[in-house]
Short mmCIF file of C-alpha atoms and ligand atoms in Angstrom, two decimals:
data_model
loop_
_atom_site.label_atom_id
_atom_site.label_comp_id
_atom_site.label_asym_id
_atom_site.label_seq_id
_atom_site.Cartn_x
_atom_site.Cartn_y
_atom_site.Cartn_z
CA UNK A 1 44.59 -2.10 2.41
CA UNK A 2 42.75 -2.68 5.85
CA UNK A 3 42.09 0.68 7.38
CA UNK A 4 40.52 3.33 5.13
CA UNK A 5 38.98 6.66 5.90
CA UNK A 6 36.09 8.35 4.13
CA UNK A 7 35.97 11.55 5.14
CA UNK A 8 33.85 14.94 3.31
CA UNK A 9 35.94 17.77 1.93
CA UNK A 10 33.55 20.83 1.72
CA UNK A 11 31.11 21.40 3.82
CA UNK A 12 28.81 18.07 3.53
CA UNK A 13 26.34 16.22 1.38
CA UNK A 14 28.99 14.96 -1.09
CA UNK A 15 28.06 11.83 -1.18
CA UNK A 16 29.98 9.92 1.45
CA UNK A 17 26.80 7.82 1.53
CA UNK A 18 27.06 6.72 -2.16
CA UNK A 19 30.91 6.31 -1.97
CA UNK A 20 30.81 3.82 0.95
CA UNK A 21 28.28 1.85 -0.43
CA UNK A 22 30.30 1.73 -3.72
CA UNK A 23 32.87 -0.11 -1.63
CA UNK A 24 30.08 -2.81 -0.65
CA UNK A 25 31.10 -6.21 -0.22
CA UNK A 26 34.97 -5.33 -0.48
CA UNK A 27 34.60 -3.68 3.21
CA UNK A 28 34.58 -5.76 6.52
CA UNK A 29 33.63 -3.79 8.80
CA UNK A 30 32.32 -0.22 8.76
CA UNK A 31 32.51 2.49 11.77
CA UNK A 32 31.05 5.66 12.17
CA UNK A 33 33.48 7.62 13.84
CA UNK A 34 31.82 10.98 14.53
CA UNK A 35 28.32 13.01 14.27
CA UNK A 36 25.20 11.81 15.23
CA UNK A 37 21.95 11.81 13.29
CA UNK A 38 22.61 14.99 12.17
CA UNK A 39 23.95 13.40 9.48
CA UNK A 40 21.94 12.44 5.88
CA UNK A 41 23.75 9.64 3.77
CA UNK A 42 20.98 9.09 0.75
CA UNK A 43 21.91 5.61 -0.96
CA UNK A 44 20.26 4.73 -4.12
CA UNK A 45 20.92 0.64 -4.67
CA UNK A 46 18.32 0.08 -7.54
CA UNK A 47 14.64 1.36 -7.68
CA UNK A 48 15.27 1.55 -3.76
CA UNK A 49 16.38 5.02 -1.78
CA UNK A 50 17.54 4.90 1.41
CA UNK A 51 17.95 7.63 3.68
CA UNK A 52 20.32 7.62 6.77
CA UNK A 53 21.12 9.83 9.62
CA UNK A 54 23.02 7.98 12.85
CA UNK A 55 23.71 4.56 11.39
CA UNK A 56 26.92 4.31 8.96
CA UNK A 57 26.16 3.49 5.23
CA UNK A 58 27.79 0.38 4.88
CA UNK A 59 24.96 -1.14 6.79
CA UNK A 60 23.35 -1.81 3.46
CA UNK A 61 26.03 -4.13 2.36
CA UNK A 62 25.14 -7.57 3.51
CA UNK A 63 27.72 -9.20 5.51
CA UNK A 64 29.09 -5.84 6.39
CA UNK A 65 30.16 -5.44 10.37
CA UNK A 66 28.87 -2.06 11.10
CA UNK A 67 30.23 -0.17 14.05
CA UNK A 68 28.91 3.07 16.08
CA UNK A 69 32.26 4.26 17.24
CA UNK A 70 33.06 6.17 20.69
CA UNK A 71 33.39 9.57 19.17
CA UNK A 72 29.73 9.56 17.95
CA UNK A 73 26.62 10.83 19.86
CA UNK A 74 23.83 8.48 19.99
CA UNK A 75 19.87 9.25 20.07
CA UNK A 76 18.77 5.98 21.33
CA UNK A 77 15.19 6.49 20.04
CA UNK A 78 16.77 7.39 16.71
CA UNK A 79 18.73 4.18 16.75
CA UNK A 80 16.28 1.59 17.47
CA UNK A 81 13.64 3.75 14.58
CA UNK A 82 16.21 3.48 11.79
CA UNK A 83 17.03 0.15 12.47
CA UNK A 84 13.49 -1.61 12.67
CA UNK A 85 12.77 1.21 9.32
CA UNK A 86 15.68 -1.18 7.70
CA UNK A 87 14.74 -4.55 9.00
CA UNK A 88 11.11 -4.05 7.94
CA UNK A 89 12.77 -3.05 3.91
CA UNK A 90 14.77 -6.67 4.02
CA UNK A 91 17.97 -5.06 5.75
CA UNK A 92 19.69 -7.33 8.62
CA UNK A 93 21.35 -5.08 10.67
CA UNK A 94 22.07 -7.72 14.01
CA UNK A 95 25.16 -7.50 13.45
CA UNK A 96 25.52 -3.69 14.43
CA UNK A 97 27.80 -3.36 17.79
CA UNK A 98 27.69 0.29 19.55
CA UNK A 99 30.49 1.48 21.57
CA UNK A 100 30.05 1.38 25.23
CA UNK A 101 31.97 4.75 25.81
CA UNK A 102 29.61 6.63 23.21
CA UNK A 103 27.73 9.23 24.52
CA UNK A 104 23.68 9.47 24.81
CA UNK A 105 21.71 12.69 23.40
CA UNK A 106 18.86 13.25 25.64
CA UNK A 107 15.59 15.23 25.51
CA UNK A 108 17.36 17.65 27.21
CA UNK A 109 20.08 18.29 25.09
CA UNK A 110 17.46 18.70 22.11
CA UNK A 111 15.63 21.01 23.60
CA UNK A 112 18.81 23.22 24.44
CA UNK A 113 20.23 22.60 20.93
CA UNK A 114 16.80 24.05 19.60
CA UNK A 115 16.37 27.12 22.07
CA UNK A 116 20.13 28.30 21.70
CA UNK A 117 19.57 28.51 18.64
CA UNK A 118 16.18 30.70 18.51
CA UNK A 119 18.06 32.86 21.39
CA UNK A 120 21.09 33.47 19.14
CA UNK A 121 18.66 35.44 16.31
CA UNK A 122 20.63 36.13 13.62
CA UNK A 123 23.90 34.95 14.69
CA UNK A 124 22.22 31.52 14.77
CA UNK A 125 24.50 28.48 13.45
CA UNK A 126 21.71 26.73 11.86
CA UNK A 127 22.05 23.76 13.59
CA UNK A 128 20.17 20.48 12.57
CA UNK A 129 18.68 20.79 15.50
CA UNK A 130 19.63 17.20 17.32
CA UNK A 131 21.18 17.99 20.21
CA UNK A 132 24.47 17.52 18.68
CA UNK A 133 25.99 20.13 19.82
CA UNK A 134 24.90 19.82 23.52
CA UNK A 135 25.45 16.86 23.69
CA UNK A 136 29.51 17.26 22.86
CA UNK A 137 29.26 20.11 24.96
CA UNK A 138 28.53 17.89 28.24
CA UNK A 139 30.94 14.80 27.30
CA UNK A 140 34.04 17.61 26.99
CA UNK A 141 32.22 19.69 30.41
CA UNK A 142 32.73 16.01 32.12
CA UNK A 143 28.71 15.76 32.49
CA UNK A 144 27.54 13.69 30.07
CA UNK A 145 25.85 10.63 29.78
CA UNK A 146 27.47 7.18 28.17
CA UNK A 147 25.71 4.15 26.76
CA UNK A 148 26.83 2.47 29.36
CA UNK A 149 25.79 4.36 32.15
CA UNK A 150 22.43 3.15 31.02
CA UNK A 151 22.72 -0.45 32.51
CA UNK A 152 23.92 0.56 35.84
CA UNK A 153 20.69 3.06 37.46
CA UNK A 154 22.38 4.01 40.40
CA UNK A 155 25.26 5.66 38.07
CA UNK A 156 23.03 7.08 35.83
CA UNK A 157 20.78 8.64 37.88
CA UNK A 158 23.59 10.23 39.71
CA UNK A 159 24.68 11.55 36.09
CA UNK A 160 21.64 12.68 34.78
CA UNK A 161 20.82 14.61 38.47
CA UNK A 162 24.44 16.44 37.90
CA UNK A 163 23.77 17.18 34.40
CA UNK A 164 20.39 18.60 35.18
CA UNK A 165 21.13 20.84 38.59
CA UNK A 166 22.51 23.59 36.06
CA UNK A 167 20.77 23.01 32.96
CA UNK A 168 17.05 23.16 34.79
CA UNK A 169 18.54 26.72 35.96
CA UNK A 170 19.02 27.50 32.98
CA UNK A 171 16.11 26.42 31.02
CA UNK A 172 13.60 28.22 33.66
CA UNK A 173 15.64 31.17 34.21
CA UNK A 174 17.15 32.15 31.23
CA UNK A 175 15.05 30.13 28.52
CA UNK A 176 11.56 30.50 30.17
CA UNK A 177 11.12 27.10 29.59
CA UNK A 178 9.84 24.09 32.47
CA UNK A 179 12.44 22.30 34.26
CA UNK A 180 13.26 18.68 32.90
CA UNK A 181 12.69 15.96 35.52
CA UNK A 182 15.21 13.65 35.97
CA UNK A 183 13.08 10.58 36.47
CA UNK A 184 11.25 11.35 33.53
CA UNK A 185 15.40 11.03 32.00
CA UNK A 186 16.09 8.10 33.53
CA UNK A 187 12.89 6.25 32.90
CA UNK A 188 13.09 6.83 28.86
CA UNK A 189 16.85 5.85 29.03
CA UNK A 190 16.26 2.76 30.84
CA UNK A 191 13.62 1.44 29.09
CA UNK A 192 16.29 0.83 26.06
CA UNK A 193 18.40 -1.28 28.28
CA UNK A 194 17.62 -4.62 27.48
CA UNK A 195 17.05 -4.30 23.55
CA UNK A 196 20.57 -2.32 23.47
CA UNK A 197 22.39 -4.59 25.70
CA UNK A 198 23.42 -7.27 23.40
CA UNK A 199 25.02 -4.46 20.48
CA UNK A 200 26.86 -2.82 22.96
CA UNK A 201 30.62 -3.09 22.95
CA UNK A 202 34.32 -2.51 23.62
CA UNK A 203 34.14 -1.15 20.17
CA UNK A 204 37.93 -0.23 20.03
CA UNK A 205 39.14 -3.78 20.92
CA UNK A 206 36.98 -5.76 18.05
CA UNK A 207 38.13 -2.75 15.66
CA UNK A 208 41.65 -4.23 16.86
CA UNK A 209 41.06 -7.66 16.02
CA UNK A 210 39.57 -7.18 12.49
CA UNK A 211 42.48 -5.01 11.75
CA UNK A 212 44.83 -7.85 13.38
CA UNK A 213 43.22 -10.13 11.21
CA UNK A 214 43.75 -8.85 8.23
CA UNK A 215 40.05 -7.80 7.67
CA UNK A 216 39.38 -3.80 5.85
CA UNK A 217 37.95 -1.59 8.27
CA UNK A 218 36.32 1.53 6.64
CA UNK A 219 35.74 4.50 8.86
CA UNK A 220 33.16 6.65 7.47
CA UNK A 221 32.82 10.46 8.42
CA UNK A 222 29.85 12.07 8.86
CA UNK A 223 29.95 15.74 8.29
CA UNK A 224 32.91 17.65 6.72
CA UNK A 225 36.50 19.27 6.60
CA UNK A 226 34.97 22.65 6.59
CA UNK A 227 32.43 21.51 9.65
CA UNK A 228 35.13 20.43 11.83
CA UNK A 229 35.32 22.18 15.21
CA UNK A 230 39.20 22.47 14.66
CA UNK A 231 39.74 22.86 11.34
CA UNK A 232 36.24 24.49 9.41
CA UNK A 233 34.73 27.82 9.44
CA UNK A 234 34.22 27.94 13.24
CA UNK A 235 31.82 29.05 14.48
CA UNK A 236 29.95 27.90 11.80
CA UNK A 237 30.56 24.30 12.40
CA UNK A 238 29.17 20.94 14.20
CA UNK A 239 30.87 19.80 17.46
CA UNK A 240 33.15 16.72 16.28
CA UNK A 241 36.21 16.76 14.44
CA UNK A 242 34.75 15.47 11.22
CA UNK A 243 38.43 15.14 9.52
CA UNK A 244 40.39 12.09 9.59
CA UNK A 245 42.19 12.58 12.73
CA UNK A 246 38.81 12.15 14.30
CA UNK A 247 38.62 8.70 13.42
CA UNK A 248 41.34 7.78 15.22
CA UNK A 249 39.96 9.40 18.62
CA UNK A 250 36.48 8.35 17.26
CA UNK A 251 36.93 4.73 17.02
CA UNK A 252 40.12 3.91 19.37
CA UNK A 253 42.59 2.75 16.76
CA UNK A 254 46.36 4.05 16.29
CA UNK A 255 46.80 6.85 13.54
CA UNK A 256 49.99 5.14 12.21
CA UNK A 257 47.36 1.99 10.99
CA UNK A 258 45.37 4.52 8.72
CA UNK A 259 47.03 3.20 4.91
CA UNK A 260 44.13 5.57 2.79
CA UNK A 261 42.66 8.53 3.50
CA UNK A 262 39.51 8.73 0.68
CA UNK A 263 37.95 12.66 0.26
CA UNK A 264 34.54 13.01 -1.38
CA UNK A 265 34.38 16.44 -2.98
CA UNK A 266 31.54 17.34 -5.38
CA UNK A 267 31.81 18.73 -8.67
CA UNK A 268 30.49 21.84 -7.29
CA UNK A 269 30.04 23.04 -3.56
CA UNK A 270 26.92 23.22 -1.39
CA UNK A 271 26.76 24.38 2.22
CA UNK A 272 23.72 23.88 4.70
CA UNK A 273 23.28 26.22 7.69
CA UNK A 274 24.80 29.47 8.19
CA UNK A 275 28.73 30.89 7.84
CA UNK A 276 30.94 31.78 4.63
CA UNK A 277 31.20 30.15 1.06
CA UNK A 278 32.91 32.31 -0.87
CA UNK A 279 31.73 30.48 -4.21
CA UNK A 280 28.06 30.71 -3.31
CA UNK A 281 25.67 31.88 -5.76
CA UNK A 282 22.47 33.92 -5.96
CA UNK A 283 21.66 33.54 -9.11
CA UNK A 284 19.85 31.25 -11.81
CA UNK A 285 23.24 29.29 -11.97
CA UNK A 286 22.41 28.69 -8.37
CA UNK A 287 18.86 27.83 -8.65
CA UNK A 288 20.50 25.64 -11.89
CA UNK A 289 22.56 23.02 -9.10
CA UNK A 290 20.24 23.31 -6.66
CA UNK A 291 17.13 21.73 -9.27
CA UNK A 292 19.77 19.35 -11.02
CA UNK A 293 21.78 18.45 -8.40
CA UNK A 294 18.22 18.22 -6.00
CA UNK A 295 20.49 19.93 -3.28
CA UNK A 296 17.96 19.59 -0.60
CA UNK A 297 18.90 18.11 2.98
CA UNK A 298 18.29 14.95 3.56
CA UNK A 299 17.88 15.50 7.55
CA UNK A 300 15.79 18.79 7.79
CA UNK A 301 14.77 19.11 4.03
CA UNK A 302 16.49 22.73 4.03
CA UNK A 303 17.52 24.20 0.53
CA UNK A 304 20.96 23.72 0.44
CA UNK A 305 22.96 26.74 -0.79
CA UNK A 306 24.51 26.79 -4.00
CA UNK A 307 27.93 27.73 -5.93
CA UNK A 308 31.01 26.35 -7.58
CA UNK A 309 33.94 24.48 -7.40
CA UNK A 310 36.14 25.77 -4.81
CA UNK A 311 39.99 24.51 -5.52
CA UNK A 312 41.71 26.33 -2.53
CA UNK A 313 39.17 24.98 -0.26
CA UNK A 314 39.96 20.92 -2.11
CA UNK A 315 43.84 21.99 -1.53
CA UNK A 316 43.35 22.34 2.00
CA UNK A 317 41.08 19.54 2.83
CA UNK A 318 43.88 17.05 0.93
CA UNK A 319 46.10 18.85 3.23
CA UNK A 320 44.29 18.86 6.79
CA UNK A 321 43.02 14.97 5.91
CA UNK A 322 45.95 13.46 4.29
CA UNK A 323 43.81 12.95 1.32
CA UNK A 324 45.68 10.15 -1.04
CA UNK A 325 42.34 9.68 -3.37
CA UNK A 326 39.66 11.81 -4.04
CA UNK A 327 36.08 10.89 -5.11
CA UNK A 328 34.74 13.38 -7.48
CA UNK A 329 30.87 12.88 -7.33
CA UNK A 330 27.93 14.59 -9.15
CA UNK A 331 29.77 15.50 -12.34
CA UNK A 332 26.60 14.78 -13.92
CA UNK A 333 24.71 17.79 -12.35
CA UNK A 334 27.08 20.07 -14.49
CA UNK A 335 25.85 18.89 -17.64
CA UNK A 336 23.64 21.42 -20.07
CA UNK A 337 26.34 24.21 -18.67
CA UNK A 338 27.96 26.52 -21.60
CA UNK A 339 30.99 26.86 -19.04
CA UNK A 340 31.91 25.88 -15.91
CA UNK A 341 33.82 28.53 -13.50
CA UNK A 342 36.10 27.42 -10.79
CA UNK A 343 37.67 29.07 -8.12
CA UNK A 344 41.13 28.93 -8.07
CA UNK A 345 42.12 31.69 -5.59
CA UNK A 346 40.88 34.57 -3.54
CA UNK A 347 41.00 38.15 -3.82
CA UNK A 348 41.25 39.61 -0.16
CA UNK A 349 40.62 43.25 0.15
CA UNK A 350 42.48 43.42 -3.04
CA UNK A 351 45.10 41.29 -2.54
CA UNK A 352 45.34 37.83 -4.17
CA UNK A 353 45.28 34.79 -1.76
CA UNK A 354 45.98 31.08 -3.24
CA UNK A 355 45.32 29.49 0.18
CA UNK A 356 42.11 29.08 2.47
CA UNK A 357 42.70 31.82 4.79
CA UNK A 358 43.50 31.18 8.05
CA UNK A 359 41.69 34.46 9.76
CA UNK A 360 37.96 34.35 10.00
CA UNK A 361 37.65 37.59 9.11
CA UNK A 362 39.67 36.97 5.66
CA UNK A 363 37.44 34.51 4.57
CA UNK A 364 34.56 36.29 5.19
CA UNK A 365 35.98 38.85 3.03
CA UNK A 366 37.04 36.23 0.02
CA UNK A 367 36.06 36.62 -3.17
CA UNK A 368 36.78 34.05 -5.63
CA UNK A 369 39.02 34.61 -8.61
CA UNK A 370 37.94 32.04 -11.46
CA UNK A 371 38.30 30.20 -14.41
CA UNK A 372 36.35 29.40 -16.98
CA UNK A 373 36.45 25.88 -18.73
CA UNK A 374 33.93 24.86 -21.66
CA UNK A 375 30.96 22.69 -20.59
CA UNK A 376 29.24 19.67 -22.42
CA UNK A 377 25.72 19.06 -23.20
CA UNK A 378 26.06 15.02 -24.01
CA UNK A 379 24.29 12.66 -21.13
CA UNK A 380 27.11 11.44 -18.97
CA UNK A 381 25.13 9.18 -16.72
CA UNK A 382 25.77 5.99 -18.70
CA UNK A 383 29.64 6.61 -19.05
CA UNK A 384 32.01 4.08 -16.63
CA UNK A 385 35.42 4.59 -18.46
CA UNK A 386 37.43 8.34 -18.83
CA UNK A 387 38.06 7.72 -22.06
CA UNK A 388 33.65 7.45 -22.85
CA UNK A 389 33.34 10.83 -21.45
CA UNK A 390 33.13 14.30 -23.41
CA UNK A 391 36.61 15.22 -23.89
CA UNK A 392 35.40 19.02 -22.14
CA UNK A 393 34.48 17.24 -19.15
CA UNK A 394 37.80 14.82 -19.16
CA UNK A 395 39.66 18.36 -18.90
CA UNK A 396 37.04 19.90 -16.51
CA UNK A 397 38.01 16.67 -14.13
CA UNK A 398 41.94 16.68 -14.92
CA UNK A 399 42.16 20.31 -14.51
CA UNK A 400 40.06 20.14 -10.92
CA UNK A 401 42.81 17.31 -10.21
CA UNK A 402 45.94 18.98 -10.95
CA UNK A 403 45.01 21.96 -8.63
CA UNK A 404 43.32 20.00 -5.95
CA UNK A 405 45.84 18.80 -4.16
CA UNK A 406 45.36 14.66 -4.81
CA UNK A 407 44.73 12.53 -7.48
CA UNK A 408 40.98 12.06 -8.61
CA UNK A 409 40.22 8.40 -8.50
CA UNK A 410 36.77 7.93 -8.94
CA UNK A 411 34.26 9.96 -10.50
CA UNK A 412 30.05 9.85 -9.72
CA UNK A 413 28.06 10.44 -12.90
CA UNK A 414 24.37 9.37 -11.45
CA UNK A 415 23.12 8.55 -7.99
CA UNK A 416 22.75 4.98 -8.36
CA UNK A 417 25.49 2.43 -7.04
CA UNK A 418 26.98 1.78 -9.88
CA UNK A 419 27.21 5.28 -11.78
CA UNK A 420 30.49 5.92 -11.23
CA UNK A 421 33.95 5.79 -13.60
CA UNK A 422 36.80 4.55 -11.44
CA UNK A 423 40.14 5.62 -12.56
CA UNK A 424 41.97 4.21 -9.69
CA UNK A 425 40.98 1.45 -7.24
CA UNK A 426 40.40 2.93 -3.77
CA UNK A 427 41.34 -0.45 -2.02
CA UNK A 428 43.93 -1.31 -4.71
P1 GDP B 501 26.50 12.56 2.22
O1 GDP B 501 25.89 13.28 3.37
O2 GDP B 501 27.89 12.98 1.92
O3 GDP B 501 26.38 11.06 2.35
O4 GDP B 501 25.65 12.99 0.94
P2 GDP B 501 24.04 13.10 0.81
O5 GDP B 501 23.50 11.73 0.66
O6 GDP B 501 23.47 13.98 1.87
O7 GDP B 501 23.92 13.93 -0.54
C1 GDP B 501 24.44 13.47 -1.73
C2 GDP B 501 23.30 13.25 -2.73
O8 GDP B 501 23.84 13.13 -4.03
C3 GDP B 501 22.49 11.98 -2.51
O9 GDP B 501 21.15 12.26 -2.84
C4 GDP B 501 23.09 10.98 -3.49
O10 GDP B 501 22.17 10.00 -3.93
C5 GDP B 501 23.47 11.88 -4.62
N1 GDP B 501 24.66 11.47 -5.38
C6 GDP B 501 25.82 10.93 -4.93
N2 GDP B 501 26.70 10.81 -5.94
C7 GDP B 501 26.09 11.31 -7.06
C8 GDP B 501 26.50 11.50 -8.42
O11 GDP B 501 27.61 11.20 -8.82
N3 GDP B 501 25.57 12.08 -9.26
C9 GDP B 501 24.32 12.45 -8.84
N4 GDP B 501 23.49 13.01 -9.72
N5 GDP B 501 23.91 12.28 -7.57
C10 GDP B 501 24.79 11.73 -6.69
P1 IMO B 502 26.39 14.94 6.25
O1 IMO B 502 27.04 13.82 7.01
C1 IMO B 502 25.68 19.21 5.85
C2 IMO B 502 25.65 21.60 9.55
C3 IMO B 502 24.34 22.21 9.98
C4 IMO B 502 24.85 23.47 10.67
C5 IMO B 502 26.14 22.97 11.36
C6 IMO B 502 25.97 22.60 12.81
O2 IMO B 502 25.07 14.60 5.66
O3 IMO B 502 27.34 15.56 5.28
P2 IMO B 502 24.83 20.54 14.06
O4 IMO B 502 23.40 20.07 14.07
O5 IMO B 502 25.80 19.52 13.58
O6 IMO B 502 25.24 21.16 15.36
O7 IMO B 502 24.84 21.75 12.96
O8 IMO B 502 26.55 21.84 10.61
N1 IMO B 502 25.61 20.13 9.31
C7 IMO B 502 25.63 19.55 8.11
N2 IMO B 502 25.62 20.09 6.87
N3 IMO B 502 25.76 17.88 5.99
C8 IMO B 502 25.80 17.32 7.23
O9 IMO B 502 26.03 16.01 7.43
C9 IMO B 502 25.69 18.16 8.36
N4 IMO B 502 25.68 17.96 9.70
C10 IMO B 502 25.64 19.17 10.26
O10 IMO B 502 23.52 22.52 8.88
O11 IMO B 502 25.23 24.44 9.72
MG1 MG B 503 24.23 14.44 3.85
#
């Protein structure tokens, strides 16, 4: 089973972290295909939490190859922070090989990420506030700025002085803000050159030769099916295609060599930022996942919002990714519930939809149709086989499978790496 995609099925935060770190030592090599630090993977491997934004999970697992792909956005000052943060707690991370053809999120592309934003008022997306979105913005306007523009100056001061002529327009004369000098680019760019020289890499050639030799290659998603720029609730989305398509683009490989397409879906749903969520709820049930499930962001802290299980939206994620397993996580949270609701279906200005909508406007409009299963009370958090868990929540998990589009391999009862029941083995 070499090549195997992790990718999110809502809209984030399911716990792609804790899913790719459950496939530890079995995993070669790991590659971020996508994002930036705009991502929060939370990993809990003992008494020890982890928290990470731009650098894949699976660079916990000793041994582990891990691989910033072409299709991600790199803060270089981010990078080099998270990795001496993991050195210093034990974690060897020299193995870690960047793409040469990734592109570099600048000061500038911060600052533009964080005044769009404030100029949008309440059509704001929400954005993490990274740059992300700039940043993607310039590499698909033909004006942005690759690692590997950084070890030839000439180049890159030729690039950063083309990328700057409209933007300083902009930022004075629009934004009211002071022009951004483009040695004052260059100089913080360059001064990374020689620490990041040695990681950097054709990235899609030594993905080639693990996969030629027989090694497993797991490409881990950042974001989510409902965040992709093609295929989520545009506008109200990040700037990557966060599906598995993208890690074909976003790493250089075929997408015939892709054998297993692995979706983490929670038990529930939880959006951050702006845009629809037709399950979401404003009530104590609400305030119930967001204290039990501790549905706070991991990159800006942000409440996350709050509601339940969302089948249509599972169907159509299985669908858009080619989802053949799905990792259920955080069935824990639901515990203490007298019953669980699930959406099954919409009702669209009266008329019953089974599907996620395809017009905007629709799904704004959605409200969910549910039903009700029984909940359990017993602690769950100690279970690892189906059999060991309260019959109500084997159905609550069988019936979320049978309308979700895939099979439900693996199921996350606690935070910790090993609270999980595995039904099926994702690499089997
Ligand atoms: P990611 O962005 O998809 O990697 O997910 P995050 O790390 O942002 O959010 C998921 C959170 O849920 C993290 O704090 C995990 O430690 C936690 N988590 C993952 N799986 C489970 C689970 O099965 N049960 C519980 N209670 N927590 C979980
Ligand atoms: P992980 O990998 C949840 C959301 C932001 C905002 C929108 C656009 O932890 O699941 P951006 O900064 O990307 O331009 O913001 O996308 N968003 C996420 N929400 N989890 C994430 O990552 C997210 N990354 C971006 O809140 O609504
Ligand atoms: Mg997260």
């Amino acid at each position: 089973m070499p090549a195997v995609v992790i990718v999110g099925a809502q809209w984030g935060d399911e716990g792609k972290g804790k899913a790719t770190d459950l496939l530890g030592s079995r995993i070669d090599f790991v590659v971020k295909f996508n994002g930036g630090n705009n991502a929060g993977h939370t990993v809990v491997v003992g008494d020890e939490k982890y928290a990470l934004h731009l650098l894949p999970s699976g660079i916990l697992t000793p041994g582990v190859t891990p691989i910033i792909g072409n299709g991600v956005v790199v803060d270089i000052e981010v990078l080099f922070q998270e990795l001496e943060a993991l050195s210093a707690r034990g974690v060897d991370v020299s193995r870690l090989r960047v793409s040469a053809n990734a592109h570099v999120i600048t000061h500038y592309h911060r600052t533009i990420d964080r005044v769009t934003e404030r100029f949008l008022g309440k059509r704001q997306i929400g954005t993490t506030g990274r740059g992300i979105g700039p940043t993607y913005a310039d590499k698909i306007n033909r004006v942005g700025i690759r690692i590997q523009d950084i070890f030839d100056e000439n180049i890159l001061r030729q690039k950063v002085e083309a990328a700057l002529d409209q933007k300083n327009h902009l930022l004075v004369k629009i934004y009211n803000r002071r022009a951004i000098s483009v040695d004052e680019i260059v100089d913080s760019l360059l001064a990374y050159a020689d620490r990041l020289r040695p990681m950097v890499a054709d990235t899609a050639l030594e993905i080639h030769h693990a996969l030629e030799g027989g090694k497993t290659v797991l490409f881990e998603g950042g974001q989510a099916t409902m965040l992709d720029v093609d295929h989520g609730t545009y506008p109200f989305v990040t700037s990557s295609n966060a599906t598995a398509g993208g890690a074909s683009t976003g790493s250089g490989i075929g997408p015939g060599r892709i054998d297993r397409v692995i979706g983490i879906v929670k038990a529930y749903t939880t959006r951050v930022g702006a845009g629809p969520f037709p399950t979401e709820l404003f009530d104590a049930s609400g305030d119930f996942l967001r204290a039990n499930g501790f549905e706070f962001g991991t990159t800006t802290g942000r409440p996350r919002r709050c509601g339940w299980y969302d089948a249509p939206i599972a169907r159509y994620s299985a669908r858009i990714n080619g989802v053949t397993d799905f990792v259920l996580t955080k069935l824990d949270v639901l515990t203490g519930l007298d019953e669980i609701p699930v959406c099954v279906a919409y009702e669209v200005d009266g008329v019953r939809v089974d599907e996620v909508p395809v017009s905007q406007t629709d799904f704004h409009h959605a409200k969910p149709i549910y039903e009700r299963f029984p909940g359990w009370s017993e602690d769950i958090t100690g279970v690892r086989r189906f059999e060991d868990l309260p019959k109500n929540a084997q159905d609550y998990v069988l019936a979320l499978e049978a309308m979700s589009g895939s099979r439900i391999s693996v199921i996350g009862v606690g935070p910790g790496r090993d609270a999980a029941v595995v039904r099926h083995d994702l690499l089997g």
